[in-house]
Amino acid sequence: MTPQQLKNAILQQAIQGKLVEQRAEEGTGEELYKAIQSEKQKLIQEGKLKKQKALPEITADEIPFEIPETWKWVRLGEISTYSQTKKKINVAEIDTPTWSLDLEDIEKESGKIIRRVMTNDRKISGEKIIFKKEQILYSKLRPYLKKILIAPDKGVCSSELVPFDMIGYCDSRFIVYVLKSAYVDFLINSVTYGVKMPRVGTDTMINLLIPLPPLDEQKRIVEKIEELLPLVERYENAWNRLEELNKKFPLDMQKAILGQAIQGKLAEQRAEEGTGQELFEAIQDEKKKLIEEGKLKKQKALPEITEDEIPFEIPETWKWVRLGEILYKLTDGAHSTPKYTDYGIPFISVKDLSSGNLDFTSCRFITKEEHKVLYNRCNPEYGDILLTKVGTTGIPVIVDTDKEFSLFVSVALLKFNQKKISNIFLKYLINSPLVQIQAKENTRGVGNKNWVMRDISNTIIPLPPLAEQKRIVEKIEELLPLVEKLK
């Protein structure tokens, strides 16, 4: 049961007479109703109340639920001043600072005052409604927000708030809880008018059925509600913490799986698969050969990894390397904004990778001629990895298409020998806490932050043998669907 459902249940029990016992010595709702009507007639005779048109008698078909025999169903208009003309004042006539209450100053559901503004501190004009201390204030605009309260002081308010008194012997607090109940909430919101800014009409409110217990019982009900609501609040705090944990749990599990994977704890090591050192040397030998053949540009040597940089232990058959050491090419896209066209070659930026996939649906386009110039320097191909480096940094995306496209400067291109490095393993590695922390620490600037190419190249990663990389991927992809089911 959610906190709101629990609160609704408490209020519903309260207005059905199930929260406290009935006591014969406290009288009946019928007796209270008659006393209220007598008081009402007296106020009318004294000119303090305007006589209203009689409201229709309550029929059996209207009654929404059973109440104790000592209670009575009444209409709100019979026991309150809701329909009485409200006193107004022109703001220009207010000569001393006065509390000016607006809907935005009231917290939804609780009805708490979250901001108290005086007339001299608020830009207001025209007429305002005058309200007195201890009147009930009911928001007829968007009543589902339940901005209902008892005024702690006098002031003026928006015409969207209706101030009214209970006549004679009624506990205003009890009536506020009735108005906040799920019964009233459902009823009122089913008959509001207006689509964007729904309101409830006066006729609806004065004809609203209210269960009326004896006054002393009203007070005991209020005491019981106010004894229980702090417990509901504690329950809500615990519920919210649990909800937050539930939301975080799948992501935390995913991080944990990737964390275990890159520490060599997800799949066993096998001697026959060789070592990360051997794989690293093979990559360096191939890079040297390609440089000699003029097929690869010589890269500046990266600094050796120091003991202080190593974040955790890895298997003896693995090797710590820098990302740039295993790449054959690390570059980024166009450094200046090209001329866009309505069609042509797709031009990919961070927004087209933010989902974790290469998405062409809302990308820009450039001409074939401009693409050709850009593609000479930055040529994404099937199986390469794209890496976001500006704004939202650190999102790796495997190129899963043979379609030609160009990149903007916000995206880096990672090229490597896919026969020696599993691109899926490398994607999971980049998504792991190890690399994401480095990305966050090295992302610089204000506004559109940048993970610069040098820092991407210097990123420290563990390198297992290729066969083990593939087995790690298999294990990850066996576990991640189970995590998805937790969402």
XYZ file of C-alpha atoms in Angstrom:
487
model
C 0.000 0.000 0.000
C 1.415 3.386 -1.001
C 1.534 6.221 1.559
C -1.251 8.024 -0.303
C -3.405 4.896 -0.322
C -2.820 4.520 3.427
C -3.747 8.155 4.044
C -6.854 7.763 1.878
C -7.814 4.633 3.818
C -7.468 6.427 7.169
C -9.627 9.350 6.027
C -12.190 7.004 4.516
C -12.401 5.008 7.755
C -12.743 8.314 9.604
C -15.667 9.624 7.542
C -17.436 6.255 7.707
C -17.355 6.233 11.495
C -14.861 3.376 11.729
C -11.914 5.201 13.269
C -13.372 5.855 16.723
C -16.297 4.356 18.630
C -19.700 6.010 18.873
C -20.834 7.119 22.340
C -24.518 7.502 23.194
C -23.849 10.333 25.646
C -22.452 12.498 22.817
C -25.834 12.757 21.109
C -26.521 12.354 17.393
C -25.807 14.000 14.073
C -29.550 14.695 13.751
C -29.528 16.699 16.990
C -26.440 18.607 15.856
C -28.022 19.316 12.472
C -31.125 20.785 14.161
C -28.933 22.951 16.400
C -27.051 24.197 13.329
C -30.321 25.049 11.552
C -31.538 26.940 14.627
C -28.289 28.915 14.727
C -28.589 29.543 11.001
C -32.113 30.967 11.375
C -30.938 33.173 14.216
C -28.079 34.588 12.093
C -30.469 35.216 9.200
C -32.853 37.078 11.503
C -29.948 39.147 12.827
C -28.958 40.014 9.252
C -25.604 38.255 9.596
C -26.486 35.626 7.000
C -28.388 35.936 3.759
C -31.267 33.501 3.384
C -30.490 30.918 0.719
C -32.748 28.856 -1.478
C -33.591 25.531 0.203
C -31.424 22.654 -0.981
C -33.060 19.438 -2.235
C -33.661 16.630 0.225
C -31.120 13.807 0.127
C -32.400 10.695 -1.638
C -31.336 7.110 -0.933
C -29.730 6.902 -4.392
C -27.311 9.707 -3.535
C -25.869 8.109 -0.409
C -22.347 6.832 -1.261
C -21.716 4.579 1.749
C -23.112 3.567 5.123
C -22.478 5.664 8.218
C -23.332 5.002 11.902
C -26.971 5.370 12.927
C -26.012 8.270 15.180
C -24.662 10.231 12.182
C -26.589 12.160 9.543
C -26.038 12.890 5.860
C -26.240 16.637 5.168
C -25.329 18.967 2.331
C -22.332 21.267 2.776
C -24.502 24.282 1.969
C -26.824 23.425 4.881
C -24.115 23.649 7.518
C -21.715 26.262 6.086
C -21.522 29.703 4.503
C -19.975 28.351 1.286
C -22.666 29.934 -0.916
C -22.722 33.290 0.877
C -21.432 36.315 -1.055
C -17.752 36.879 -0.267
C -16.460 40.239 0.906
C -14.094 41.858 -1.584
C -11.656 44.729 -1.470
C -9.833 46.611 -4.190
C -6.092 46.289 -3.723
C -5.745 50.068 -4.107
C -7.803 50.487 -0.914
C -5.465 48.363 1.230
C -3.477 50.952 3.184
C -1.514 48.662 5.523
C 0.564 45.572 4.660
C -1.861 42.643 4.577
C -1.285 38.948 4.042
C -1.915 38.189 0.351
C -2.537 34.472 -0.171
C -2.256 32.938 -3.639
C -2.682 29.327 -4.738
C 1.044 29.004 -5.392
C 1.668 29.716 -1.691
C -0.157 26.530 -0.651
C 1.385 23.063 -0.733
C -0.752 20.498 -2.520
C -2.234 17.616 -0.500
C -1.068 18.935 2.879
C -2.546 22.439 2.553
C 0.516 23.855 4.335
C 1.474 27.493 3.753
C 4.850 27.330 2.004
C 5.267 31.071 1.469
C 3.707 34.058 3.214
C 3.697 37.259 1.148
C 2.340 40.661 2.138
C 0.412 42.911 -0.261
C 3.265 45.425 -0.443
C 5.664 42.652 -1.547
C 3.466 41.177 -4.292
C 2.482 42.711 -7.616
C -1.305 42.523 -7.429
C -4.169 44.614 -8.725
C -7.947 44.600 -8.923
C -10.198 42.990 -6.350
C -9.278 40.362 -3.797
C -11.409 38.205 -1.511
C -11.213 39.017 2.201
C -10.860 36.058 4.550
C -10.881 35.837 8.342
C -8.759 33.839 10.735
C -10.006 30.237 11.188
C -12.165 30.258 8.059
C -11.859 27.222 5.799
C -10.123 28.082 2.515
C -11.023 25.798 -0.386
C -9.370 25.942 -3.820
C -12.061 25.601 -6.476
C -9.364 25.643 -9.191
C -7.803 22.226 -9.841
C -9.441 20.740 -6.735
C -7.491 17.495 -7.221
C -4.491 19.335 -5.721
C -6.390 19.424 -2.405
C -5.266 22.928 -1.453
C -7.590 23.078 1.533
C -6.731 24.621 4.893
C -7.931 26.564 7.909
C -6.670 30.150 7.720
C -4.114 30.734 10.495
C -4.636 34.492 10.178
C -6.746 37.051 8.317
C -5.832 38.321 4.866
C -6.873 38.629 1.226
C -6.778 35.919 -1.392
C -7.287 35.014 -5.022
C -10.867 34.550 -6.205
C -9.919 30.911 -6.889
C -9.938 30.362 -3.122
C -13.313 30.189 -1.390
C -13.318 31.225 2.298
C -16.254 29.942 4.329
C -17.348 29.262 7.916
C -19.083 26.322 9.500
C -22.347 27.422 11.089
C -22.757 26.780 14.778
C -21.383 23.602 16.240
C -19.013 21.965 13.718
C -15.300 21.276 13.967
C -13.748 22.911 10.881
C -10.818 20.496 11.051
C -13.189 17.547 10.612
C -14.779 19.185 7.550
C -11.321 19.826 6.033
C -10.490 16.124 6.385
C -13.821 15.213 4.776
C -13.022 17.533 1.852
C -9.584 15.909 1.499
C -11.003 12.379 1.505
C -10.862 10.114 -1.542
C -14.679 10.086 -1.589
C -14.910 13.867 -2.105
C -11.839 13.952 -4.344
C -13.360 11.432 -6.768
C -16.802 13.010 -6.693
C -15.636 16.597 -7.204
C -13.123 15.810 -9.928
C -15.717 13.872 -11.905
C -17.867 17.011 -12.280
C -15.313 19.807 -12.725
C -15.522 21.995 -15.814
C -12.647 23.284 -17.951
C -9.959 21.105 -19.539
C -6.622 22.786 -18.830
C -7.697 24.554 -15.632
C -10.609 22.532 -14.186
C -12.827 24.203 -11.597
C -15.629 23.065 -9.347
C -18.850 25.061 -9.344
C -20.619 26.508 -6.306
C -23.749 24.398 -6.895
C -21.667 21.235 -6.794
C -20.052 22.252 -3.519
C -23.177 23.343 -1.660
C -24.933 20.111 -2.688
C -21.975 17.966 -1.641
C -22.995 15.236 0.823
C -21.170 15.445 4.152
C -21.408 12.765 6.879
C -22.188 14.613 10.121
C -21.272 13.010 13.479
C -21.933 14.631 16.871
C -19.504 17.456 17.671
C -17.570 15.580 20.384
C -17.122 12.628 18.049
C -15.854 14.988 15.318
C -13.194 16.169 17.765
C -12.211 12.607 18.678
C -11.988 11.688 14.992
C -9.702 14.673 14.347
C -7.505 13.683 17.317
C -7.224 10.136 15.970
C -6.401 11.310 12.442
C -3.742 13.666 13.782
C -2.313 10.853 15.875
C -2.059 8.624 12.787
C -0.869 11.089 10.127
C 2.652 11.524 11.609
C 2.981 7.727 11.440
C 1.888 7.863 7.799
C 4.537 10.528 7.227
C 7.195 8.261 8.739
C 5.895 5.429 6.577
C 6.076 7.734 3.540
C 9.705 8.626 4.274
C 10.589 4.931 4.549
C 8.558 4.177 1.413
C 10.351 6.924 -0.555
C 13.742 5.622 0.561
C 12.738 2.124 -0.519
C 11.437 3.429 -3.858
C 14.729 5.233 -4.399
C 16.636 2.050 -3.611
C 14.394 0.080 -5.963
C 15.042 2.596 -8.740
C 18.785 2.531 -8.124
C 19.067 -1.202 -7.576
C 19.046 -2.303 -11.260
C 21.626 0.351 -12.165
C 23.727 -0.519 -9.125
C 23.504 -4.194 -10.076
C 24.595 -3.382 -13.625
C 27.550 -1.400 -12.301
C 28.410 -4.267 -9.946
C 28.321 -6.817 -12.780
C 30.552 -4.662 -14.985
C 32.814 -3.975 -12.002
C 33.221 -7.706 -11.345
C 33.738 -8.330 -15.061
C 36.667 -5.949 -15.438
C 38.342 -7.302 -12.295
C 38.416 -10.810 -13.732
C 35.821 -12.133 -11.280
C 33.048 -12.989 -13.721
C 34.791 -15.667 -15.773
C 37.671 -17.990 -14.905
C 41.169 -17.538 -16.332
C 42.486 -20.288 -18.599
C 46.214 -20.763 -19.186
C 45.695 -21.985 -22.763
C 44.155 -18.629 -23.738
C 47.435 -16.757 -23.301
C 47.907 -13.470 -21.464
C 47.049 -9.817 -21.768
C 50.780 -9.106 -22.066
C 51.036 -11.343 -25.134
C 47.970 -9.700 -26.662
C 49.369 -6.238 -25.948
C 52.684 -7.131 -27.609
C 50.877 -8.532 -30.653
C 48.920 -5.279 -30.992
C 52.108 -3.205 -30.682
C 53.895 -5.367 -33.284
C 51.009 -4.953 -35.721
C 50.839 -1.191 -35.139
C 54.603 -0.912 -35.768
C 54.268 -2.862 -39.011
C 51.366 -0.683 -40.219
C 53.365 2.463 -39.388
C 56.308 1.165 -41.418
C 53.965 0.425 -44.319
C 52.559 3.956 -44.114
C 49.080 2.662 -43.268
C 49.086 4.076 -39.764
C 50.302 7.382 -38.393
C 52.908 7.105 -35.654
C 51.485 8.035 -32.268
C 53.220 9.863 -29.465
C 54.250 7.427 -26.720
C 51.912 7.482 -23.746
C 53.263 7.726 -20.184
C 53.906 4.468 -18.369
C 51.313 3.449 -15.797
C 52.520 4.028 -12.235
C 51.631 1.959 -9.164
C 49.641 4.891 -7.776
C 47.354 4.881 -10.821
C 46.327 1.225 -10.510
C 42.857 1.197 -8.898
C 42.501 -2.517 -8.063
C 44.070 -5.922 -8.537
C 43.500 -7.896 -11.727
C 44.436 -11.506 -12.624
C 48.131 -12.163 -13.309
C 47.246 -13.082 -16.891
C 45.813 -9.602 -17.518
C 47.670 -6.330 -18.151
C 47.023 -2.709 -17.293
C 47.218 -0.546 -20.425
C 46.189 2.887 -21.596
C 43.258 2.977 -23.999
C 45.278 4.802 -26.653
C 47.875 1.993 -26.652
C 45.436 -0.573 -28.049
C 43.784 1.772 -30.558
C 44.961 2.089 -34.138
C 43.231 5.407 -34.469
C 41.681 7.874 -32.033
C 40.195 11.002 -33.547
C 37.099 13.139 -33.403
C 34.689 14.689 -35.888
C 34.482 18.050 -37.639
C 35.811 20.934 -35.537
C 33.632 23.507 -37.305
C 29.917 23.399 -38.027
C 29.323 22.292 -41.621
C 26.637 23.618 -43.940
C 23.554 21.502 -43.326
C 21.308 20.250 -46.117
C 17.794 18.768 -46.210
C 19.178 15.419 -47.339
C 22.514 13.843 -48.127
C 25.038 12.152 -45.814
C 24.054 11.780 -42.128
C 26.013 14.011 -39.750
C 26.122 12.515 -36.249
C 26.533 14.396 -32.958
C 26.103 13.541 -29.254
C 22.296 13.815 -29.386
C 22.214 10.969 -31.927
C 24.068 8.675 -29.494
C 22.492 9.668 -26.171
C 20.224 6.592 -26.136
C 23.276 4.317 -26.259
C 22.585 3.462 -29.906
C 23.418 5.047 -33.240
C 20.171 6.824 -34.108
C 19.698 8.427 -37.519
C 16.052 9.457 -37.002
C 16.691 13.116 -36.116
C 20.240 13.654 -37.370
C 21.395 16.500 -39.627
C 22.711 16.018 -43.171
C 25.662 17.360 -45.146
C 26.649 17.201 -48.820
C 28.618 14.278 -50.263
C 31.455 16.666 -51.081
C 31.801 17.925 -47.504
C 31.436 14.373 -46.172
C 34.283 13.229 -48.408
C 36.613 15.864 -46.954
C 35.654 14.999 -43.359
C 35.783 11.241 -43.994
C 39.442 11.416 -45.045
C 40.342 12.273 -41.440
C 37.516 10.622 -39.492
C 36.088 7.495 -41.129
C 33.644 5.545 -38.917
C 33.142 1.970 -40.149
C 31.229 -1.114 -39.100
C 32.411 -2.407 -35.702
C 34.203 0.789 -34.646
C 33.247 2.469 -31.377
C 31.913 6.013 -31.165
C 32.406 7.786 -27.840
C 30.625 10.946 -26.698
C 33.136 13.528 -25.504
C 31.258 16.843 -25.233
C 28.240 17.556 -23.030
C 27.088 14.087 -22.021
C 30.442 12.324 -21.995
C 31.451 8.676 -21.852
C 28.668 6.988 -23.853
C 30.155 4.242 -26.075
C 28.223 3.133 -29.168
C 29.230 0.356 -31.558
C 28.789 1.241 -35.239
C 26.287 -1.375 -36.397
C 25.772 -0.196 -39.969
C 27.683 -0.053 -43.249
C 26.005 3.271 -44.054
C 28.481 6.119 -44.475
C 28.181 9.086 -42.128
C 30.320 11.853 -40.681
C 30.891 12.963 -37.104
C 30.834 16.273 -35.258
C 33.622 17.235 -32.831
C 31.461 16.117 -29.893
C 32.039 12.464 -30.857
C 35.322 10.527 -30.784
C 36.086 7.613 -33.105
C 37.901 4.559 -31.697
C 39.434 2.202 -34.268
C 41.181 -1.045 -33.308
C 41.825 -4.542 -34.632
C 38.551 -6.343 -33.933
C 40.335 -9.677 -34.311
C 42.361 -8.828 -31.220
C 39.915 -6.725 -29.191
C 36.215 -7.538 -28.807
C 34.289 -4.354 -29.540
C 31.456 -5.535 -27.277
C 33.922 -6.124 -24.427
C 35.422 -2.684 -24.996
C 31.962 -1.112 -24.930
C 31.177 -2.782 -21.585
C 34.606 -1.762 -20.309
C 33.941 1.895 -21.161
C 30.531 1.647 -19.487
C 32.082 0.233 -16.310
C 32.559 2.370 -13.181
C 36.348 2.313 -13.750
C 36.210 4.219 -17.051
C 33.137 6.286 -16.206
C 34.880 7.639 -13.096
C 37.929 8.571 -15.165
C 35.675 10.215 -17.755
C 33.938 12.250 -15.059
C 37.198 13.272 -13.380
C 38.736 14.361 -16.676
C 35.716 16.114 -18.178
C 36.507 19.812 -18.093
C 34.957 23.196 -18.733
C 31.720 24.944 -17.858
C 28.439 24.429 -19.710
C 29.301 22.114 -22.594
C 31.971 20.102 -20.797
C 34.651 18.309 -22.772
C 36.498 15.013 -22.301
C 39.601 15.896 -24.279
C 41.284 13.437 -26.643
C 44.506 13.314 -24.622
C 42.641 12.205 -21.508
C 40.613 9.637 -23.448
C 43.860 8.195 -24.783
C 45.406 8.138 -21.284
C 42.450 6.265 -19.754
C 43.651 3.208 -17.821
C 41.964 -0.109 -18.610
C 42.641 -3.808 -17.878
C 43.400 -6.032 -20.890
C 42.505 -9.763 -20.745
C 43.257 -12.270 -23.541
C 40.785 -12.153 -26.462
C 39.134 -15.518 -25.705
C 38.514 -14.416 -22.121
C 37.096 -11.105 -23.340
C 34.517 -13.083 -25.310
C 33.635 -15.303 -22.350
C 33.242 -12.233 -20.141
C 30.851 -10.749 -22.717
C 28.825 -13.983 -22.728
C 28.554 -13.886 -18.938
C 27.583 -10.201 -18.873
C 24.898 -10.774 -21.500
C 23.573 -13.704 -19.518
C 23.216 -11.542 -16.387
C 22.074 -8.148 -17.711
C 18.662 -9.385 -18.956
C 17.989 -10.580 -15.401
C 18.796 -7.078 -14.148
C 16.427 -5.590 -16.751
C 13.595 -7.620 -15.251
C 14.162 -5.828 -11.944
C 13.293 -2.442 -13.466
